Structures are given as structure tokens and as C-alpha cells.
Amino acid sequence: MHLNRPVALLEEDGADALNLIRKFAHLSGYQLHTLWSHPQMTRMHLLDKLAPVFQEAFDRYGIREQDLSEEFMVCAGFLLRYMVTEDEYSLMADKQKEQKILFFNLMDAIPERQRVLLNEILTTGRITLQDAEGNPVTYILPEWVNIVVSSPTDHQFSSAFINRFLSIRVNGISDHSELEAVIRNRFPLVREEEIAWIDEVSRSVYEYD
């Protein structure tokens, strides 16, 4: 099974998109890889960065055991690690095409510039980068790599970005009976008065917020 298009899980207050996607991955057998988004993310976190190569070990006299053959190397970011080059794509056997989910937790925390870059990759399915020698290399986002993002329902994404996704609303807990069902599923020995206390505290926090 393939998701066919990227998915955006739009969370209401109190909803848990991460737990939902974990359960989906468990039931479907997909590999799940999660990126914890933050406002300081750069191209390095998403795609690549040219970084210096350091010697890994020295002998007892503090001298390098071998000369470095390369001074720089390309470090792959979260997305690039699961993309493949055009040559690799054409040679891959079916058993290597394991279904994967790349989950971008809290997509709204990622800077706009990186979201634009992600949108371009989702649109074309590929991107051309430079290797350590400066030669162009085209990477493909293969069909067995599925992109899923989470965000609050009141996101500020552009239409061009959010329309790229199949949007699924993830509802929060709406009443006491639903809260009780969720808590008892995780903590079977919980007492009724404890559930009532949790319900009261959560409602107070919500009203204060």
C-alpha cells in the first residue's frame, strides 16, 4: 500500500498526531522516521551540507595513522537520507523498496524557506545537488517514501503548500466519556476519581489558556 500523496495531520488542541502515525506505522508495517521540527532548522537539517572531514584516530604519539583522502564530504540531512540517485533508483530490487514514513512533527515550526524547498521536492519528486567535488547529482524521492506532516488546525501555510497534501483533521478529546476511554486504555487500574480530577484540571487549563 502506498499513500499516493503527502498527508497533513491537522491537530485540534489536545490531539496527538504523533501517536496516531505511530499506530498506523505499527499496523501497516511501515518504517517510521520522525523529524522533530524547530525554528532554527536550515537546509543542513533537511537536505545536505558540505562539511570538512576530520581524522578519526591518532596513534600513541599523536600522529595521524593515515592521510585523509578527501578534505570535504556531503552530510545528508533528514530527507536526503531516504532519497536515491537516478542510478541507484534504476538498479534497486523490489526487496529494497521498503515502505517508509517520514514524519515531520510540527511542520509550522520549520522556517518558511525550508518549507518552500520541501514543496519544490514534493512537486517535482527530485532535486539536483552538488557532490563533494562540485559535480551535479540528481536525487529522486521514491514512491515508497511517504511524507506525513503535523500542524495545528490554525496553521499559516500558503495555499500552494498545504494544497500539496491530503489534509486529515485529528480531533481532540471532546467529552468526559472519551477522556475516560483514552485513559483506561493506557492505565487500566486508574480510579474514577482520578479520571474526574484529570478532566477538571484539563478543562481549567484550557479555559485559562
Short mmCIF file of C-alpha atoms in Angstrom, two decimals:
data_model
loop_
_atom_site.label_atom_id
_atom_site.label_comp_id
_atom_site.label_asym_id
_atom_site.label_seq_id
_atom_site.Cartn_x
_atom_site.Cartn_y
_atom_site.Cartn_z
CA MET A 1 0.00 0.00 0.00
CA HIS A 2 1.23 3.48 -0.89
CA LEU A 3 -0.23 6.71 0.47
CA ASN A 4 -0.16 8.19 -3.08
CA ARG A 5 0.29 11.78 -1.88
CA PRO A 6 1.74 13.61 1.12
CA VAL A 7 -0.50 13.76 4.20
CA ALA A 8 -1.01 16.66 6.62
CA LEU A 9 -2.43 15.77 10.04
CA LEU A 10 -4.11 18.92 11.35
CA GLU A 11 -4.35 18.70 15.13
CA GLU A 12 -7.01 20.19 17.34
CA ASP A 13 -5.92 21.22 20.84
CA GLY A 14 -5.22 18.06 22.80
CA ALA A 15 -4.92 15.81 19.75
CA ASP A 16 -1.92 13.52 19.30
CA ALA A 17 -0.89 13.16 15.64
CA LEU A 18 2.41 11.54 16.58
CA ASN A 19 0.69 8.72 18.45
CA LEU A 20 -1.72 8.28 15.54
CA ILE A 21 1.06 7.92 12.97
CA ARG A 22 2.95 5.55 15.28
CA LYS A 23 -0.06 3.26 15.46
CA PHE A 24 -0.55 3.45 11.70
CA ALA A 25 3.10 2.51 11.10
CA HIS A 26 2.83 -0.38 13.55
CA LEU A 27 -0.34 -1.78 11.96
CA SER A 28 0.81 -1.27 8.37
CA GLY A 29 4.38 -2.46 8.86
CA TYR A 30 5.84 0.80 7.53
CA GLN A 31 9.16 2.05 8.88
CA LEU A 32 8.61 5.32 10.75
CA HIS A 33 11.28 8.05 10.87
CA THR A 34 10.50 11.27 12.74
CA LEU A 35 11.95 14.76 12.41
CA TRP A 36 11.41 16.99 15.45
CA SER A 37 10.94 20.35 13.78
CA HIS A 38 12.22 23.62 15.27
CA PRO A 39 12.55 27.26 14.10
CA GLN A 40 16.35 27.05 13.73
CA MET A 41 16.20 24.38 11.06
CA THR A 42 18.33 25.03 7.99
CA ARG A 43 19.00 23.33 4.67
CA MET A 44 21.54 21.20 6.54
CA HIS A 45 18.78 19.53 8.57
CA LEU A 46 16.57 18.87 5.54
CA LEU A 47 18.95 18.15 2.65
CA ASP A 48 22.71 18.45 2.84
CA LYS A 49 25.76 20.37 3.94
CA LEU A 50 29.35 20.28 2.72
CA ALA A 51 31.44 19.65 5.83
CA PRO A 52 35.16 19.14 6.50
CA VAL A 53 36.42 15.60 7.07
CA PHE A 54 38.35 15.04 10.29
CA GLN A 55 40.77 12.28 11.11
CA GLU A 56 39.05 9.70 13.28
CA ALA A 57 42.06 8.37 15.17
CA PHE A 58 45.66 9.15 16.10
CA ASP A 59 48.42 6.81 17.17
CA ARG A 60 50.02 6.90 20.64
CA TYR A 61 52.34 9.74 19.55
CA GLY A 62 49.52 11.95 18.34
CA ILE A 63 50.23 11.37 14.68
CA ARG A 64 47.63 10.51 12.08
CA GLU A 65 47.53 6.85 11.19
CA GLN A 66 46.68 7.62 7.57
CA ASP A 67 46.35 10.59 5.29
CA LEU A 68 42.93 11.98 4.55
CA SER A 69 41.90 11.17 1.00
CA GLU A 70 39.17 13.82 0.94
CA GLU A 71 39.04 17.16 2.69
CA PHE A 72 35.26 17.61 2.46
CA MET A 73 32.21 15.37 2.38
CA VAL A 74 28.48 15.85 1.86
CA CYS A 75 26.49 15.27 5.05
CA ALA A 76 22.94 14.11 4.29
CA GLY A 77 20.01 15.69 6.15
CA PHE A 78 16.76 14.04 7.20
CA LEU A 79 15.07 13.98 3.78
CA LEU A 80 18.14 13.31 1.63
CA ARG A 81 19.00 10.16 3.62
CA TYR A 82 15.93 8.47 2.14
CA MET A 83 16.19 9.85 -1.40
CA VAL A 84 18.19 7.93 -4.01
CA THR A 85 20.23 8.96 -7.02
CA GLU A 86 18.92 8.29 -10.51
CA ASP A 87 21.45 5.48 -10.99
CA GLU A 88 20.56 3.87 -7.66
CA TYR A 89 16.84 4.10 -8.45
CA SER A 90 17.14 2.21 -11.74
CA LEU A 91 19.15 -0.61 -10.13
CA MET A 92 17.14 -1.15 -6.93
CA ALA A 93 15.45 -4.52 -6.45
CA ASP A 94 11.89 -4.75 -5.17
CA LYS A 95 13.02 -6.12 -1.79
CA GLN A 96 14.98 -2.90 -1.23
CA LYS A 97 11.88 -0.75 -1.71
CA GLU A 98 10.62 -0.89 1.86
CA GLN A 99 7.70 1.39 2.64
CA LYS A 100 8.76 4.26 4.87
CA ILE A 101 7.01 7.21 6.52
CA LEU A 102 8.99 10.41 7.04
CA PHE A 103 7.06 12.27 9.73
CA PHE A 104 7.72 15.99 10.12
CA ASN A 105 6.40 16.73 13.60
CA LEU A 106 5.03 20.31 13.93
CA MET A 107 5.66 21.45 10.37
CA ASP A 108 4.65 25.01 11.29
CA ALA A 109 7.87 25.27 13.34
CA ILE A 110 10.02 24.84 10.22
CA PRO A 111 11.14 28.17 8.67
CA GLU A 112 9.29 29.23 5.52
CA ARG A 113 12.41 28.93 3.38
CA GLN A 114 12.75 25.23 4.18
CA ARG A 115 9.05 24.61 3.59
CA VAL A 116 9.42 26.15 0.12
CA LEU A 117 12.30 23.78 -0.55
CA LEU A 118 10.24 20.80 0.61
CA ASN A 119 7.33 21.95 -1.57
CA GLU A 120 9.59 22.02 -4.63
CA ILE A 121 10.73 18.46 -3.97
CA LEU A 122 7.15 17.25 -3.48
CA THR A 123 6.16 18.95 -6.74
CA THR A 124 8.91 17.53 -8.94
CA GLY A 125 9.85 14.40 -7.00
CA ARG A 126 13.54 15.20 -7.39
CA ILE A 127 16.29 17.70 -6.74
CA THR A 128 19.77 18.27 -8.18
CA LEU A 129 22.61 18.88 -5.72
CA GLN A 130 26.38 19.00 -5.89
CA ASP A 131 28.64 16.29 -4.55
CA ALA A 132 31.87 16.94 -2.67
CA GLU A 133 33.71 17.52 -5.97
CA GLY A 134 31.12 20.00 -7.20
CA ASN A 135 29.54 17.63 -9.73
CA PRO A 136 25.73 17.70 -10.14
CA VAL A 137 23.83 14.72 -8.75
CA THR A 138 20.07 14.27 -9.15
CA TYR A 139 18.24 12.67 -6.23
CA ILE A 140 14.76 11.14 -6.52
CA LEU A 141 12.09 10.96 -3.83
CA PRO A 142 11.00 7.35 -4.46
CA GLU A 143 7.37 6.24 -4.32
CA TRP A 144 7.98 4.02 -1.29
CA VAL A 145 8.94 7.05 0.84
CA ASN A 146 5.77 8.66 2.20
CA ILE A 147 5.76 12.21 3.59
CA VAL A 148 3.49 12.99 6.55
CA VAL A 149 3.47 16.29 8.47
CA SER A 150 1.58 17.52 11.52
CA SER A 151 0.41 21.02 12.30
CA PRO A 152 -2.26 22.84 14.33
CA THR A 153 -5.56 23.40 12.56
CA ASP A 154 -4.95 27.17 12.64
CA HIS A 155 -1.75 26.96 10.59
CA GLN A 156 -0.47 29.85 8.47
CA PHE A 157 0.67 27.84 5.46
CA SER A 158 0.24 29.19 1.96
CA SER A 159 -2.36 27.57 -0.29
CA ALA A 160 0.40 26.42 -2.65
CA PHE A 161 1.97 24.45 0.19
CA ILE A 162 -0.99 22.97 2.07
CA ASN A 163 -2.86 22.01 -1.12
CA ARG A 164 0.03 19.69 -1.91
CA PHE A 165 -1.17 17.48 0.96
CA LEU A 166 -4.16 15.33 1.75
CA SER A 167 -5.36 17.13 4.90
CA ILE A 168 -6.78 14.97 7.70
CA ARG A 169 -8.21 16.63 10.81
CA VAL A 170 -7.17 14.94 14.07
CA ASN A 171 -9.80 15.71 16.67
CA GLY A 172 -9.05 16.31 20.32
CA ILE A 173 -10.92 14.71 23.21
CA SER A 174 -14.43 16.17 23.25
CA ASP A 175 -16.12 14.91 26.44
CA HIS A 176 -15.64 13.04 29.72
CA SER A 177 -16.58 9.61 28.34
CA GLU A 178 -14.00 9.89 25.57
CA LEU A 179 -11.35 11.02 28.05
CA GLU A 180 -12.16 8.05 30.27
CA ALA A 181 -11.84 5.62 27.36
CA VAL A 182 -8.43 7.02 26.38
CA ILE A 183 -7.07 6.96 29.94
CA ARG A 184 -8.37 3.48 30.74
CA ASN A 185 -6.82 2.16 27.55
CA ARG A 186 -3.39 3.22 28.79
CA PHE A 187 -3.92 2.84 32.55
CA PRO A 188 -6.44 0.04 33.22
CA LEU A 189 -6.19 0.38 37.02
CA VAL A 190 -6.97 4.10 37.14
CA ARG A 191 -9.78 5.09 39.55
CA GLU A 192 -12.87 7.08 38.59
CA GLU A 193 -11.98 9.95 40.92
CA GLU A 194 -8.55 10.22 39.30
CA ILE A 195 -10.13 10.49 35.86
CA ALA A 196 -12.52 13.15 37.16
CA TRP A 197 -9.58 15.11 38.59
CA ILE A 198 -7.67 14.94 35.27
CA ASP A 199 -10.79 16.08 33.44
CA GLU A 200 -11.25 19.04 35.79
CA VAL A 201 -7.61 20.12 35.56
CA SER A 202 -7.51 19.86 31.77
CA ARG A 203 -10.68 21.93 31.42
CA SER A 204 -9.28 24.59 33.78
CA VAL A 205 -6.02 24.77 31.83
CA TYR A 206 -7.92 25.05 28.54
CA GLU A 207 -10.13 27.86 29.84
CA TYR A 208 -7.12 29.70 31.29
CA ASP A 209 -5.23 29.39 28.02
#
